[in-house]
PDB file of C-alpha atoms in Angstrom:
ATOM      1  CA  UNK A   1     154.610 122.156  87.645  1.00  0.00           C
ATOM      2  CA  UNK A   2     154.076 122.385  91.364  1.00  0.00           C
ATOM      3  CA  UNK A   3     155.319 124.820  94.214  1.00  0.00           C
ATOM      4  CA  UNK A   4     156.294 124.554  97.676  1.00  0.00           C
ATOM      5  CA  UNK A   5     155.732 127.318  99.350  1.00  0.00           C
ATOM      6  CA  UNK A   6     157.781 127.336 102.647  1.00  0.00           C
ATOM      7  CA  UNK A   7     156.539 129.848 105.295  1.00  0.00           C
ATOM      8  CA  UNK A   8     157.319 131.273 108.610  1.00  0.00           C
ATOM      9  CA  UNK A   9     155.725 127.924 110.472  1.00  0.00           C
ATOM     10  CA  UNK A  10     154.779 125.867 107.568  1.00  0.00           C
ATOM     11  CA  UNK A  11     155.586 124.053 104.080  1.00  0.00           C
ATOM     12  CA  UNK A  12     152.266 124.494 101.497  1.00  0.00           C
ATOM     13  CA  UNK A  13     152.758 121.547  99.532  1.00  0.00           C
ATOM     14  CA  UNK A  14     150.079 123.466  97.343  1.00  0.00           C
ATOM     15  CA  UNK A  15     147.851 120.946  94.955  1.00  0.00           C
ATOM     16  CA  UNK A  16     149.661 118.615  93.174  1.00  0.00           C
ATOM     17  CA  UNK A  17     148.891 115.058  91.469  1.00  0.00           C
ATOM     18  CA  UNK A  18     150.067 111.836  92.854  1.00  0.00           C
ATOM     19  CA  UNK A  19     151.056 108.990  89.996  1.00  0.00           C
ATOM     20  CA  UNK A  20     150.770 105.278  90.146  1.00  0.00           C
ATOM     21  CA  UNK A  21     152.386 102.667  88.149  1.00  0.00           C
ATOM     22  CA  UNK A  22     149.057 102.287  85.853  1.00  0.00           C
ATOM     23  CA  UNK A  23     148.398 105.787  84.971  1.00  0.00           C
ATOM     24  CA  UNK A  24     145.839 106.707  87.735  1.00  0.00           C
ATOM     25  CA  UNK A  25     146.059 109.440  89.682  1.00  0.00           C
ATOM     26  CA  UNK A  26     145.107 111.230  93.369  1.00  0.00           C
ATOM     27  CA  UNK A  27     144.920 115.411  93.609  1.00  0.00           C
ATOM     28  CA  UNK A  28     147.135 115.779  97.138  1.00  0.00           C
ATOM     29  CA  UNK A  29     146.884 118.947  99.123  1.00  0.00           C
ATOM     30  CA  UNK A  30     147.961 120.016 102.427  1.00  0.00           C
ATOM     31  CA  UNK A  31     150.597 121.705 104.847  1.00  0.00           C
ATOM     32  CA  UNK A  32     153.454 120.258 107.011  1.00  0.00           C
ATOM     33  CA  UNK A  33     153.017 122.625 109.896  1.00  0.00           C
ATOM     34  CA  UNK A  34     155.983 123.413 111.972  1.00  0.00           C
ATOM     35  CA  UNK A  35     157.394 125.678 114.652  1.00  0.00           C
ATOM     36  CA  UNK A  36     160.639 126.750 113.721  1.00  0.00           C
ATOM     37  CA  UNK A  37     160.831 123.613 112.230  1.00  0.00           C
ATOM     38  CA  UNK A  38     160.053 121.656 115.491  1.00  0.00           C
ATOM     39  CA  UNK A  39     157.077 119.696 116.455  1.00  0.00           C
ATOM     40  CA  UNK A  40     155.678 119.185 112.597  1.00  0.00           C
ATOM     41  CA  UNK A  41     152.330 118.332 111.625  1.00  0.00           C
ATOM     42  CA  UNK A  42     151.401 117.020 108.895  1.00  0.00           C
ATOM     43  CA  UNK A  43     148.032 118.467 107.449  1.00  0.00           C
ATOM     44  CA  UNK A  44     147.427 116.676 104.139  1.00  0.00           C
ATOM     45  CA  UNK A  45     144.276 114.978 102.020  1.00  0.00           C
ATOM     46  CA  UNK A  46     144.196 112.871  99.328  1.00  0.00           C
ATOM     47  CA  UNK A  47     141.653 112.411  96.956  1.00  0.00           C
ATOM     48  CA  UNK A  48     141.223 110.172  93.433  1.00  0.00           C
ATOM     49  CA  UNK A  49     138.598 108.169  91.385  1.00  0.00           C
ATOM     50  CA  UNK A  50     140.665 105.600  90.653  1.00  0.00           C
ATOM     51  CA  UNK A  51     144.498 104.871  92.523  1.00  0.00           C
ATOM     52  CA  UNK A  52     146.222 101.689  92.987  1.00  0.00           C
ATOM     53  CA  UNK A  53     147.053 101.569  96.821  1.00  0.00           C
ATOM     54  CA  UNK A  54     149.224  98.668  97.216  1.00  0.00           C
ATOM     55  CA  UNK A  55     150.704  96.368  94.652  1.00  0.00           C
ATOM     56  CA  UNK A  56     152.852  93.168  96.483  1.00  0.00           C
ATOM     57  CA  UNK A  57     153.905  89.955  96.561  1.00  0.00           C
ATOM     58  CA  UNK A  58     154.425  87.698  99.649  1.00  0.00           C
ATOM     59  CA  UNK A  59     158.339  88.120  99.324  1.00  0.00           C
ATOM     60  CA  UNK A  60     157.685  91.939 100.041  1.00  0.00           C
ATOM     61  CA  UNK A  61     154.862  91.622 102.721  1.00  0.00           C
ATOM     62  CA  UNK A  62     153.977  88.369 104.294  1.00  0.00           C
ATOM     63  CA  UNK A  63     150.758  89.598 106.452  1.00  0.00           C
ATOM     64  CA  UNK A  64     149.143  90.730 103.022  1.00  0.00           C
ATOM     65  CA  UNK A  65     149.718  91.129  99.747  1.00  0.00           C
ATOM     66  CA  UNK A  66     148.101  91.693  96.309  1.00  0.00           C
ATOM     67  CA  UNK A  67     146.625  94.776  94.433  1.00  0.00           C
ATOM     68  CA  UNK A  68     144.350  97.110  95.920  1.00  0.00           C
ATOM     69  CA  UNK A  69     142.758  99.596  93.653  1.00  0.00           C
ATOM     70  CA  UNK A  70     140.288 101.915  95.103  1.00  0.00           C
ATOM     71  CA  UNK A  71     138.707 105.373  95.174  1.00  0.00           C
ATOM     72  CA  UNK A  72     137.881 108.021  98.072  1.00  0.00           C
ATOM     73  CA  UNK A  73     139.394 110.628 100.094  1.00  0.00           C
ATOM     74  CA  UNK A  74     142.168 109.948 102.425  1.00  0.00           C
ATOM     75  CA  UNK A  75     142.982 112.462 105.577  1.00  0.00           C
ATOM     76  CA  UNK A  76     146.416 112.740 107.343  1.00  0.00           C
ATOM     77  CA  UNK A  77     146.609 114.702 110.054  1.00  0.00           C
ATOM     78  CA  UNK A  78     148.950 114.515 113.338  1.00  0.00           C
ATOM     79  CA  UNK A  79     152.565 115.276 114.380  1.00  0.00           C
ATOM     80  CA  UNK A  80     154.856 113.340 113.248  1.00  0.00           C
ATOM     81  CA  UNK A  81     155.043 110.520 115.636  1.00  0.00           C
ATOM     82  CA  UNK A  82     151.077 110.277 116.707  1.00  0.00           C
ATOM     83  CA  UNK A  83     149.493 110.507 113.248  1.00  0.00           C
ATOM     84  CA  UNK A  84     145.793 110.008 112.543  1.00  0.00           C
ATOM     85  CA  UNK A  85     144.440 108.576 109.115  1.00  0.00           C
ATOM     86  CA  UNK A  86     141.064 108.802 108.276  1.00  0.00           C
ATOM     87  CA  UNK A  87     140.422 106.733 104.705  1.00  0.00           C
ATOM     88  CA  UNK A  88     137.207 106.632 103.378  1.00  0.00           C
ATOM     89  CA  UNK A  89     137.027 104.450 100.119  1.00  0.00           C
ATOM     90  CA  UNK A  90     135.716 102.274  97.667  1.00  0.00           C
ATOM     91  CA  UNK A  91     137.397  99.034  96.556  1.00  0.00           C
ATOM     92  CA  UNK A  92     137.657  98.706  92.148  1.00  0.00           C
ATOM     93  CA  UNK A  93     137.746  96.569  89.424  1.00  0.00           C
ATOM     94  CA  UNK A  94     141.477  94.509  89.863  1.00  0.00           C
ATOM     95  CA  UNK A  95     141.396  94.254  93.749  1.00  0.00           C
ATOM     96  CA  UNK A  96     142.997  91.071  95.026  1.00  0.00           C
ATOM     97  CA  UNK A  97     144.607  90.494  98.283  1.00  0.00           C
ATOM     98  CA  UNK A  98     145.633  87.605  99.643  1.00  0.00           C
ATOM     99  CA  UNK A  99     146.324  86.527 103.567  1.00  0.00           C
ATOM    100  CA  UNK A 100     148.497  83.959 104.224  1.00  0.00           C
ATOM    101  CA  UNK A 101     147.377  82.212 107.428  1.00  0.00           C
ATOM    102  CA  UNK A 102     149.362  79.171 105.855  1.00  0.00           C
ATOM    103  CA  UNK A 103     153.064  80.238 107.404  1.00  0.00           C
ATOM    104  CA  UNK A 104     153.951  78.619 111.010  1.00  0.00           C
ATOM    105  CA  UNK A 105     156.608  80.727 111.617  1.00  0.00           C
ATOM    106  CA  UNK A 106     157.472  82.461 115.208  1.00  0.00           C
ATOM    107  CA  UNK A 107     159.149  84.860 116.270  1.00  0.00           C
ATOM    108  CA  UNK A 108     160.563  86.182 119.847  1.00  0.00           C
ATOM    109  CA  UNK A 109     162.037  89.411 120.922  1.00  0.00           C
ATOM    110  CA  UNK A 110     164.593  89.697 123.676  1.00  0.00           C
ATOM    111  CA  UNK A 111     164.864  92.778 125.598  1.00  0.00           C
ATOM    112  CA  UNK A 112     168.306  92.068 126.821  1.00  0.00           C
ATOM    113  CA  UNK A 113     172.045  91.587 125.468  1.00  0.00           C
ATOM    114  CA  UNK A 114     174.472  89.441 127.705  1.00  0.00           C
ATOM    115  CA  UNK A 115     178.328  89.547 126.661  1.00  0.00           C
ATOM    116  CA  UNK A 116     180.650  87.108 127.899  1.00  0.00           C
ATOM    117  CA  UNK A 117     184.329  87.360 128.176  1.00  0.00           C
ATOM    118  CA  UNK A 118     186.021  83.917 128.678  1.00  0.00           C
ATOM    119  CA  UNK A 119     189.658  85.240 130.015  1.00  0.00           C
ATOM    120  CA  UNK A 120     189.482  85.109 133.973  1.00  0.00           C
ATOM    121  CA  UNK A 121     189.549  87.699 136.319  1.00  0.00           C
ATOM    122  CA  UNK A 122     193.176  88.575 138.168  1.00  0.00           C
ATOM    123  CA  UNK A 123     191.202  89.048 140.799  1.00  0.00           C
ATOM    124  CA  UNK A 124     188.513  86.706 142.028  1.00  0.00           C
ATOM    125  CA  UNK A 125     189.658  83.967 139.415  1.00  0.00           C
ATOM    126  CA  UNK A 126     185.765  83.965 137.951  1.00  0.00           C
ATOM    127  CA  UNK A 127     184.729  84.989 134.264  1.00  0.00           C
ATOM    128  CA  UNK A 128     183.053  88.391 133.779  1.00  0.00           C
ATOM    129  CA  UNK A 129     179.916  89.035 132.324  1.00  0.00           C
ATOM    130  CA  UNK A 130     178.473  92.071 131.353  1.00  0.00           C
ATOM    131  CA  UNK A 131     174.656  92.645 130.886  1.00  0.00           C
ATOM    132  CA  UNK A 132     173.908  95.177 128.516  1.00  0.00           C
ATOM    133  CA  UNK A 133     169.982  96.281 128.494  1.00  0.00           C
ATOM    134  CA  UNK A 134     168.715  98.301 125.799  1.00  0.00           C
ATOM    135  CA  UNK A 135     166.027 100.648 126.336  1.00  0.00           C
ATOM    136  CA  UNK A 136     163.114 100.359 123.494  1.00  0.00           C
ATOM    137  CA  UNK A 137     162.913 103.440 121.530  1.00  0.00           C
ATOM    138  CA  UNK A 138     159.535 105.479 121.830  1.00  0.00           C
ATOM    139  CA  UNK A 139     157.309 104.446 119.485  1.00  0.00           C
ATOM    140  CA  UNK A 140     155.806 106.649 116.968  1.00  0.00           C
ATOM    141  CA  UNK A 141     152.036 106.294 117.848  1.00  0.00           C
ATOM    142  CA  UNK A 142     148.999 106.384 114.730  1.00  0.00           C
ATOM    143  CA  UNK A 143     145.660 106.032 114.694  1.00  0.00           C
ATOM    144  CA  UNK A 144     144.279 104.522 111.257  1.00  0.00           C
ATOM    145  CA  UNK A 145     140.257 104.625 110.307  1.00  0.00           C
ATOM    146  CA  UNK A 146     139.384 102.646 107.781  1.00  0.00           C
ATOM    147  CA  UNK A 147     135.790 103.087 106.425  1.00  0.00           C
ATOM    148  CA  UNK A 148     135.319 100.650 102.843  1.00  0.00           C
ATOM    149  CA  UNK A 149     133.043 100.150 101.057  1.00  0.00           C
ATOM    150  CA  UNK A 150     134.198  97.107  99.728  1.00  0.00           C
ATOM    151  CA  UNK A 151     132.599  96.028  95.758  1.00  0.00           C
ATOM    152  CA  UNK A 152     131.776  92.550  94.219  1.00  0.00           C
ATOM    153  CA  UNK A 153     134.304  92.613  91.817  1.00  0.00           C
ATOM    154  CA  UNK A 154     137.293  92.363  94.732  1.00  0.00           C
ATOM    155  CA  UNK A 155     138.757  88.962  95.451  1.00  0.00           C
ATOM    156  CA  UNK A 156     140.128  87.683  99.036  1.00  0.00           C
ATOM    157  CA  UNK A 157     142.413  84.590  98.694  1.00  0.00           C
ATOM    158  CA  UNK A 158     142.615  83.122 102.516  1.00  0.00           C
ATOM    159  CA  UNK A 159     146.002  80.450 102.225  1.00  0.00           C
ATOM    160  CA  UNK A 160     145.282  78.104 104.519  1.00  0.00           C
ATOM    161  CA  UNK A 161     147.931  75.488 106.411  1.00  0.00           C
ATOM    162  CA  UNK A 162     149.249  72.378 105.040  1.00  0.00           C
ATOM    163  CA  UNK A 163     146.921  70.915 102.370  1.00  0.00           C
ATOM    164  CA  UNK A 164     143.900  72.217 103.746  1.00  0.00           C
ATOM    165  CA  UNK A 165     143.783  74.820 101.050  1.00  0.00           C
ATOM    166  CA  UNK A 166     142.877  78.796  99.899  1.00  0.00           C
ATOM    167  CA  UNK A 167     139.458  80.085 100.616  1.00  0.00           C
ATOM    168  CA  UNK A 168     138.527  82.703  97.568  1.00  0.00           C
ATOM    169  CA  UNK A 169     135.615  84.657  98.726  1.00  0.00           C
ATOM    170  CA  UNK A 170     133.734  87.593  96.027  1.00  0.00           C
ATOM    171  CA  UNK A 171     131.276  90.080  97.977  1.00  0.00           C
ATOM    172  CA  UNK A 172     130.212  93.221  98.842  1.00  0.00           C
ATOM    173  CA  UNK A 173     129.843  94.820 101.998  1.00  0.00           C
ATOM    174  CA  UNK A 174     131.121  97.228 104.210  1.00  0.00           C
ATOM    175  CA  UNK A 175     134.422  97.384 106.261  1.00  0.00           C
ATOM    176  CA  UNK A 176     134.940  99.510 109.018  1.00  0.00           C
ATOM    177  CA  UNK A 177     138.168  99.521 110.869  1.00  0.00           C
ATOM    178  CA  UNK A 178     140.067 101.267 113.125  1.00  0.00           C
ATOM    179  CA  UNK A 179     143.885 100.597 114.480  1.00  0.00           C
TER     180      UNK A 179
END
């Protein structure tokens, strides 16, 4: 059983336990900050011997996918739309991710909408067209550090294009990075 507390300028999530799909578990505590319920933060850690972090498959993610079991602490900390994770962790036993360099796909991005109408004008005799621009939304902002201590036991699969092939790589090592 867990509480919520909810207080003048924040929600105290308390200590509570965090599930995954195989029976593992993280102890999460922490505080979504507020004033009046404006300008949250979030003020929250995360900490487990043994969690699985992602489980995918290329349908659901097609930059990386594959299970990613690890350990360590993870800190989350930041309003809302600027938030700052600090993860440091150890990969386990049944780690497997895969990056699919082997897709030649491409994608573009207009920032503009153009509607035509195709009845004439009374007036000057000429079609009208309307040019709609959309103004891009403000983006939420985040800062992710990434410190990983990474164990021989995980697998990397690198597909490749064409027939070249996969590249399967087994190491250890450390990985440090930051978004």
């Amino acid at each position: 059983k867990n509480t919520f507390v909810f207080n003048k300028n924040n929600i105290d999530f308390g200590k509570f336990i965090l599930y995954d799909t195989l029976g593992n578990h993280a102890e999460v505590q922490g505080k979504l900050l507020h004033h009046t319920f404006r300008d949250a933060r979030l003020d929250v850690n995360l900490s487990t011997k043994r969690l699985l972090f992602f489980n995918t498959n290329r349908s659901m993610n097609d930059v990386y996918y594959g299970t990613a079991i690890g350990s360590g602490n993870i800190t989350i900390k930041g309003p809302l739309d600027d938030i700052q994770m600090d993860m440091d962790v150890q990969s386990a036993t049944g780690t497997s991710v895969v990056l699919p360099l082997d897709d030649n796909s491409e994608f573009s991005d207009s920032d503009f909408i153009i509607f035509r109408k195709h009845q004439k004008d009374t007036l000057s005799g000429k079609g009208v067209e309307t040019e709609l621009n959309s103004q891009p939304e403000a983006q939420s902002q985040y800062q992710i550090n990434i410190n990983m201590d990474i164990l021989p036991s995980a697998l990397l699969k690198i597909n490749l294009p064409s027939a070249i092939g996969t590249i399967e790589s087994q190491g250890e090592g450390n990985l440090k990075l930051q978004v």
